[in-house]
XYZ file of C-alpha atoms in Angstrom:
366
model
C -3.156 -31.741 13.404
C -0.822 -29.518 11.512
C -1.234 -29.010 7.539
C 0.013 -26.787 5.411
C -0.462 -25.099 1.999
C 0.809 -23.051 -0.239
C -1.151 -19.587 -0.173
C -0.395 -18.060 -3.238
C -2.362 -19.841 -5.613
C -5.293 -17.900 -3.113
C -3.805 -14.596 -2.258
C -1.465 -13.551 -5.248
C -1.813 -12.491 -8.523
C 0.942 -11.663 -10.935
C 0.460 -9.010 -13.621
C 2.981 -9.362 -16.344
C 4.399 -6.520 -18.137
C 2.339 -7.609 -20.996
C -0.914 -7.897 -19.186
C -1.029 -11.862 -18.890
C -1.752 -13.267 -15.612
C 0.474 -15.750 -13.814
C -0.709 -17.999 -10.875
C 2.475 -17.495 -9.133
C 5.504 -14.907 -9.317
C 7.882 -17.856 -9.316
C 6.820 -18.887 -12.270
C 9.191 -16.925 -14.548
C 8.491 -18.884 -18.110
C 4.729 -18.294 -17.764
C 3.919 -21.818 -17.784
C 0.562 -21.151 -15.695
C -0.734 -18.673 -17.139
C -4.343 -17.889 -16.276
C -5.772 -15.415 -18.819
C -5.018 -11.793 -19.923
C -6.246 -8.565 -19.499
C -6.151 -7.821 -23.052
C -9.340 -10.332 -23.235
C -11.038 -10.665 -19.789
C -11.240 -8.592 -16.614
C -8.815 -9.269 -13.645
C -12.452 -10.721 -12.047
C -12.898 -13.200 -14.776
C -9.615 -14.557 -14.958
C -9.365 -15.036 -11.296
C -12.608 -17.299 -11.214
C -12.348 -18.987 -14.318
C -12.363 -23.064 -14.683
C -8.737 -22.548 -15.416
C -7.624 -20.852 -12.080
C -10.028 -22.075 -9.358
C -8.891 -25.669 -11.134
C -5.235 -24.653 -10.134
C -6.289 -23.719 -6.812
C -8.485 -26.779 -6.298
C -5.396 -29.195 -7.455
C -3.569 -27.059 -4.263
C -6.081 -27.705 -1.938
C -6.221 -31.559 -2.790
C -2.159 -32.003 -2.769
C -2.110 -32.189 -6.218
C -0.753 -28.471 -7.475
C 0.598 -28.368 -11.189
C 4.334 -30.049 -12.297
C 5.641 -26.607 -11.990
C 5.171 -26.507 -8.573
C 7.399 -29.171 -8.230
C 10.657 -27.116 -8.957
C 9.487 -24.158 -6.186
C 11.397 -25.468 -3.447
C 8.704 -23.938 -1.262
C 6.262 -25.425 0.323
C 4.290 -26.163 -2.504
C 7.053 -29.027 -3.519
C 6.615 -30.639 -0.630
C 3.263 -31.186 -0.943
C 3.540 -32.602 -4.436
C 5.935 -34.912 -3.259
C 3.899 -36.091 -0.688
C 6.329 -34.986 2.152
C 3.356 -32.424 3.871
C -0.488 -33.176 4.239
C -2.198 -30.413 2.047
C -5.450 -29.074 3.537
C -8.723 -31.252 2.267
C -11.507 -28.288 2.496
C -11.060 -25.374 -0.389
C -14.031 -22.964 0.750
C -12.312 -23.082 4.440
C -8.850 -21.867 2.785
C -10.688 -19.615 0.870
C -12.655 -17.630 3.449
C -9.588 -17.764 5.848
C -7.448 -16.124 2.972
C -10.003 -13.669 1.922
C -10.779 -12.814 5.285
C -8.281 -12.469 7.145
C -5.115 -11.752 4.541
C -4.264 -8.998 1.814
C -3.683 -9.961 -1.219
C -0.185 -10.188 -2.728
C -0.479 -8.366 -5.804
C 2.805 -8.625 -8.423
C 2.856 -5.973 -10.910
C 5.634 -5.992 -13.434
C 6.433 -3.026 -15.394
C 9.822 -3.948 -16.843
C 10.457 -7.433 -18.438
C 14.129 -6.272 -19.282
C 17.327 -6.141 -16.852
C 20.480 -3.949 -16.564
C 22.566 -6.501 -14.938
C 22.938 -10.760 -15.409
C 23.228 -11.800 -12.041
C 24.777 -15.177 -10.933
C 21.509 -15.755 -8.526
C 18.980 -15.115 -10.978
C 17.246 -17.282 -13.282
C 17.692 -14.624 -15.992
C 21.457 -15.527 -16.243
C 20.034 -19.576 -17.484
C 18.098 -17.954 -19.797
C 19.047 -14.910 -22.006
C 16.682 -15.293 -24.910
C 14.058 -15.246 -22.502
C 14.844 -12.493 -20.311
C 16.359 -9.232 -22.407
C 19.013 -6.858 -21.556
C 19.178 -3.384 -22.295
C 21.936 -4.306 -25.101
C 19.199 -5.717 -26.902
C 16.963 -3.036 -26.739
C 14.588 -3.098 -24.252
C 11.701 -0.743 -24.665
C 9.444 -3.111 -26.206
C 9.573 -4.808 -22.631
C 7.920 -2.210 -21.027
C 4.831 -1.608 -19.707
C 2.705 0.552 -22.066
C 0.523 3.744 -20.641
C -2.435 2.161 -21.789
C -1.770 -1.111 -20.306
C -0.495 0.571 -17.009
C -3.901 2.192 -17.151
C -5.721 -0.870 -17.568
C -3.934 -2.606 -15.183
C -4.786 -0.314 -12.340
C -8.062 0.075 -12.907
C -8.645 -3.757 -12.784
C -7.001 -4.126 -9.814
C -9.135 -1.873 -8.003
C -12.141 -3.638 -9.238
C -11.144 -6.783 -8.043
C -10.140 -5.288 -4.799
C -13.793 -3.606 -4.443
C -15.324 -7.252 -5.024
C -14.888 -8.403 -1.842
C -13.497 -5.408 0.124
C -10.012 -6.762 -0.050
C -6.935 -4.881 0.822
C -3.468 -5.284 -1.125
C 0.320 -5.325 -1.025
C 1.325 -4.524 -4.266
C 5.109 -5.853 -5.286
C 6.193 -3.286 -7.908
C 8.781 -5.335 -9.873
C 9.213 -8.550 -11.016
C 12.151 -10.102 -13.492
C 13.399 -6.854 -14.477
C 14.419 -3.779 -13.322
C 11.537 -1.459 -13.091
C 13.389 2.190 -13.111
C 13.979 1.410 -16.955
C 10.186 1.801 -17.543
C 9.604 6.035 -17.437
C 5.711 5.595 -15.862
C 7.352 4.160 -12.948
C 6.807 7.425 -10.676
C 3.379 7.545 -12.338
C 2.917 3.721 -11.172
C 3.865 4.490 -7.386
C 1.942 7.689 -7.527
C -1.151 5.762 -8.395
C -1.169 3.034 -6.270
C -0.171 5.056 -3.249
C -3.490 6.924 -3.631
C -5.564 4.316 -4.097
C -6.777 3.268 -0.356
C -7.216 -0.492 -0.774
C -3.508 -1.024 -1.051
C -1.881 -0.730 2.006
C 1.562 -1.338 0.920
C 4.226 -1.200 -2.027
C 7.256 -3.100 -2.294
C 10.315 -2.246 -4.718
C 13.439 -3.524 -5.598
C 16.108 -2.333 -7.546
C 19.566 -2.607 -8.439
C 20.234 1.595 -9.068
C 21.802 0.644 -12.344
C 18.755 2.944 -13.964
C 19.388 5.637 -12.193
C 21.038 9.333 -11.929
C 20.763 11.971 -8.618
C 18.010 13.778 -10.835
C 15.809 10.622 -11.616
C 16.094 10.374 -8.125
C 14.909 13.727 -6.816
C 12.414 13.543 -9.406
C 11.140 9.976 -8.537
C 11.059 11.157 -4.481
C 9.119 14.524 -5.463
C 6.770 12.598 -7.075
C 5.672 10.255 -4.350
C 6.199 13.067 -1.653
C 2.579 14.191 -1.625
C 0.304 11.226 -2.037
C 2.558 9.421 0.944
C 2.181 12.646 2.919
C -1.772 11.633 2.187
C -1.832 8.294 2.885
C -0.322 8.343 6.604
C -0.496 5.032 7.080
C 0.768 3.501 3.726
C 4.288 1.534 4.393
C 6.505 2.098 1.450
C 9.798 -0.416 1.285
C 12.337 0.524 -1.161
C 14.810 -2.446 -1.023
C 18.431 -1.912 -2.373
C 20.314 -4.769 -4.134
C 24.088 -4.068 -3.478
C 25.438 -7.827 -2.392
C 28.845 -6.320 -2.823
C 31.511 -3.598 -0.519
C 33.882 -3.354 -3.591
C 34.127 -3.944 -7.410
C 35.854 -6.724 -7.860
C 32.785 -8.840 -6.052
C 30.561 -6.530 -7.153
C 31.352 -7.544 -10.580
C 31.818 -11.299 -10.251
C 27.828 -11.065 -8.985
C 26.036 -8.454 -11.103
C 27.628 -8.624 -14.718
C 26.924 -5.975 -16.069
C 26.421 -3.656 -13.317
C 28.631 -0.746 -11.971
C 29.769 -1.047 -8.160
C 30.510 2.814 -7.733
C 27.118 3.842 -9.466
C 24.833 1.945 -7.616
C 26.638 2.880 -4.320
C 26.710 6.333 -5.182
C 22.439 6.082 -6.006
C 22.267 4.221 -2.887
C 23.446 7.158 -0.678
C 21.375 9.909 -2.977
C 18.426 7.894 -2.088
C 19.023 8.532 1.738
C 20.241 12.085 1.180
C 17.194 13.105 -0.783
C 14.815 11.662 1.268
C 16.227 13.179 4.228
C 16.310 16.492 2.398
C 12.182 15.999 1.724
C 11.664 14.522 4.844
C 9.681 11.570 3.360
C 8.997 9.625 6.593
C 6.841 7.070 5.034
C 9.890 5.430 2.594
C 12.018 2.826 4.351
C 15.048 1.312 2.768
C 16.508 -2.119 2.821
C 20.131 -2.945 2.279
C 20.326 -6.394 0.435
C 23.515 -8.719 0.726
C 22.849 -11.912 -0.624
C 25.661 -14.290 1.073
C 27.232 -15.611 -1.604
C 30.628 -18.116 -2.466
C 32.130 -14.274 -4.122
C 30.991 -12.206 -1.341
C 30.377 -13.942 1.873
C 34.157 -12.506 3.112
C 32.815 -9.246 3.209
C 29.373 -9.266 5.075
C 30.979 -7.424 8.513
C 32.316 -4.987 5.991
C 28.763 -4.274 4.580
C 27.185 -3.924 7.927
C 30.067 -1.668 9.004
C 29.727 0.818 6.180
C 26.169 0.851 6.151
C 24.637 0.906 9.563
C 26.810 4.308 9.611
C 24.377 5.999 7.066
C 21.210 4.399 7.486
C 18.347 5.484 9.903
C 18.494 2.626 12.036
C 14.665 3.527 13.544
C 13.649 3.228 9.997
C 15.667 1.029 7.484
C 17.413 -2.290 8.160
C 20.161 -4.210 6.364
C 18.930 -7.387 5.285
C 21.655 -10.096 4.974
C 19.730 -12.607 2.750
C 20.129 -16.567 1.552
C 20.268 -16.736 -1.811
C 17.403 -18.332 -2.963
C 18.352 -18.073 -6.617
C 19.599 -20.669 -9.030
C 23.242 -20.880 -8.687
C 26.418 -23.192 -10.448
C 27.136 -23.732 -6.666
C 23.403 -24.889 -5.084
C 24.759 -27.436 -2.714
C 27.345 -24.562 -1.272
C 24.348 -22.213 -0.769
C 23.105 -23.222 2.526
C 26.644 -24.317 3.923
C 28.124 -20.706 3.543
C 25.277 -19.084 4.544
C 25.683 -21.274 7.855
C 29.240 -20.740 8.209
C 28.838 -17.072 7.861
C 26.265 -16.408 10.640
C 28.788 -18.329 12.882
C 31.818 -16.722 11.738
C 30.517 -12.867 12.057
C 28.340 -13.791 15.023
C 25.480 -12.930 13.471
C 22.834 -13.986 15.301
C 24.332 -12.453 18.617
C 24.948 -8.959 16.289
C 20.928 -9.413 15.639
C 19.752 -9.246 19.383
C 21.474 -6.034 19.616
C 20.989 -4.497 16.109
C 16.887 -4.694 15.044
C 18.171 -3.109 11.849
C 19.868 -6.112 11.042
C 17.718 -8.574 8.773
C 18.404 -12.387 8.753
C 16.896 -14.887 6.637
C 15.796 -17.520 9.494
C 13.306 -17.853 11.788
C 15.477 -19.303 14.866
C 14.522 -16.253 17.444
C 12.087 -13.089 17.496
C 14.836 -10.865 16.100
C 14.293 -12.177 12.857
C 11.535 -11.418 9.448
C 11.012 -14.660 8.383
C 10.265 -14.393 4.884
C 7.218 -16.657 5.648
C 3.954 -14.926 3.812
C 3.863 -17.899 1.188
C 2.793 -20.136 4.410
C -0.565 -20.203 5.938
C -0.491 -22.619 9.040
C -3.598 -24.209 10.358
C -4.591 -26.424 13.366
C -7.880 -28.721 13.195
């Protein structure tokens, strides 16, 4: 029989920019929060009352309200929909065993853009722009510092490996130690893997070369370490462009876009691969040939992929969401484009040509 759970509460932490810890990187108001480095270790939040509580409400089918609003597998167990597992230790020594741990770190609680998709547009008091100032929603030296050197204490604990997530609700090329950040965590041989996102609003050609010199070295060390750089663009021209990312400017972070390729060509960086995110859509979805057109021309197709993404945001049109991602993997023949392309990304798990976003879902047969 098949049941099903939702892993994070056993295989992610979230680090806020702040140094609280979340249960889950979908909760963006903090409404789980665990502990805080400030006060306890990484090790002592993650087995206090407080968390292995949270995870033991998981394991029973009884995860907290917030869980309810996911729209992951999590709220289908809490609406009964999906049998939740019934055995904790088993999940635990599968997950522990067998899986790296997801680890979140946010160094940036501010944004340069209000996108339509993101919850940050609901919520502006919440979630600062750099109008507002923004520096005081950085991560501090000293709390960078302390962050790192918790994580690799919990890592030791049990031998665990990690893939470490290197932004979270804001853009983390504001925050100066960012280079520092990557430099760090690259070097450290428990984490196999680091995952960025950004939206190039933060940057310039120099910050660039800068940012790539930096890494250059401790990549070149760590052979096997898989660095993914992913690119939010969502747009082929301005007037889309700006209908998506207020804020944002079409030409810069198209411009950054192509430095990024040009510079790591130039320092032959062979570790860094680059993703080319188009989230379909109702202001864009007309132009998704266009955007694999211009960029599969520039890209290193061995290497990077174009990754033409359901939005999974909130949205003024959520019913639309699914229907026009539908209708545009028929209409541009997407699919069909996918069996020849493996640099094209699609968000469903129909065929093997396909990532399936799927690392929130462990699946298990008794």
């Amino acid at each position: 029989m098949k049941r099903y759970v939702c892993l994070y509460p056993f295989n992610q932490i979230t680090i806020s920019y702040d140094g609280k810890v979340i249960a889950c990187n979908l909760d963006w108001p903090e409404l789980m929060e665990m502990g805080s480095l400030k006060n306890d270790s990484l090790l002592d939040i993650y087995y206090n009352q407080k968390y292995e509580s949270f995870r033991y409400m998981h394991a029973n089918g009884n995860p907290q309200y917030m869980c309810e609003f996911c729209g992951g597998v999590a709220s289908n167990i809490f609406r009964g929909d999906i049998e939740p597992y019934i055995n904790i230790n088993k999940i635990q020594n599968i997950t522990e065993s067998q899986l790296s741990f997801f680890v979140v770190l946010e160094l940036s609680l501010a944004c340069t853009c209000i996108c339509k998709h993101c919850v940050r547009s609901k919520d502006l008091e919440r979630y600062p722009t750099i109008e507002k100032g923004y520096n005081q929603f950085l991560m501090k030296p000293e709390m960078l510092k302390l962050a790192l050197s918790q994580l690799d204490e919990f890592l030791k604990e049990k031998d665990r490996t990690a893939v470490v997530m290197l932004h979270w609700r804001g853009e983390s090329f504001l925050n100066p130690l960012i280079g520092t950040a990557c430099e760090q965590l690259i070097s450290n041989p428990r984490i196999k893997s680091l995952i960025l996102d950004t939206n190039l609003q933060a940057l310039t050609k120099d910050k660039i070369f800068q940012f790539l010199k930096q890494i250059k070295w401790p990549l070149a060390k760590h052979s096997n370490f898989d660095f993914h750089l992913s690119f939010s663009l969502d747009a082929t021209n301005k007037d889309s462009y700006d209908k998506i990312r207020i804020g944002g400017d079409f030409e810069l972070a198209k411009a950054n876009a192509l430095a990024f390729l040009e510079q790591r060509n130039a320092l032959e960086i062979l570790q860094l691969r680059f993703s080319f995110q188009f989230i379909v859509e109702p202001y864009n979805w007309d132009y998704t040939q266009d955007f694999i057109n211009y960029w599969e021309s520039r890209i290193d197709i061995k290497l990077d992929d174009i990754y033409i993404k359901r939005c999974h945001g909130r949205w003024e049109f959520t019913d639309l969401i699914p229907k026009i991602y539908s209708k545009t993997i028929k209409r541009f023949k997407l699919i069909e484009q996918a069996k020849k392309k493996p640099y094209l990304t699609l968000d469903i798990d129909e065929n093997k040509y396909f990532v399936q976003k799927e690392n929130s879902v462990f699946k298990y047969e008794d």
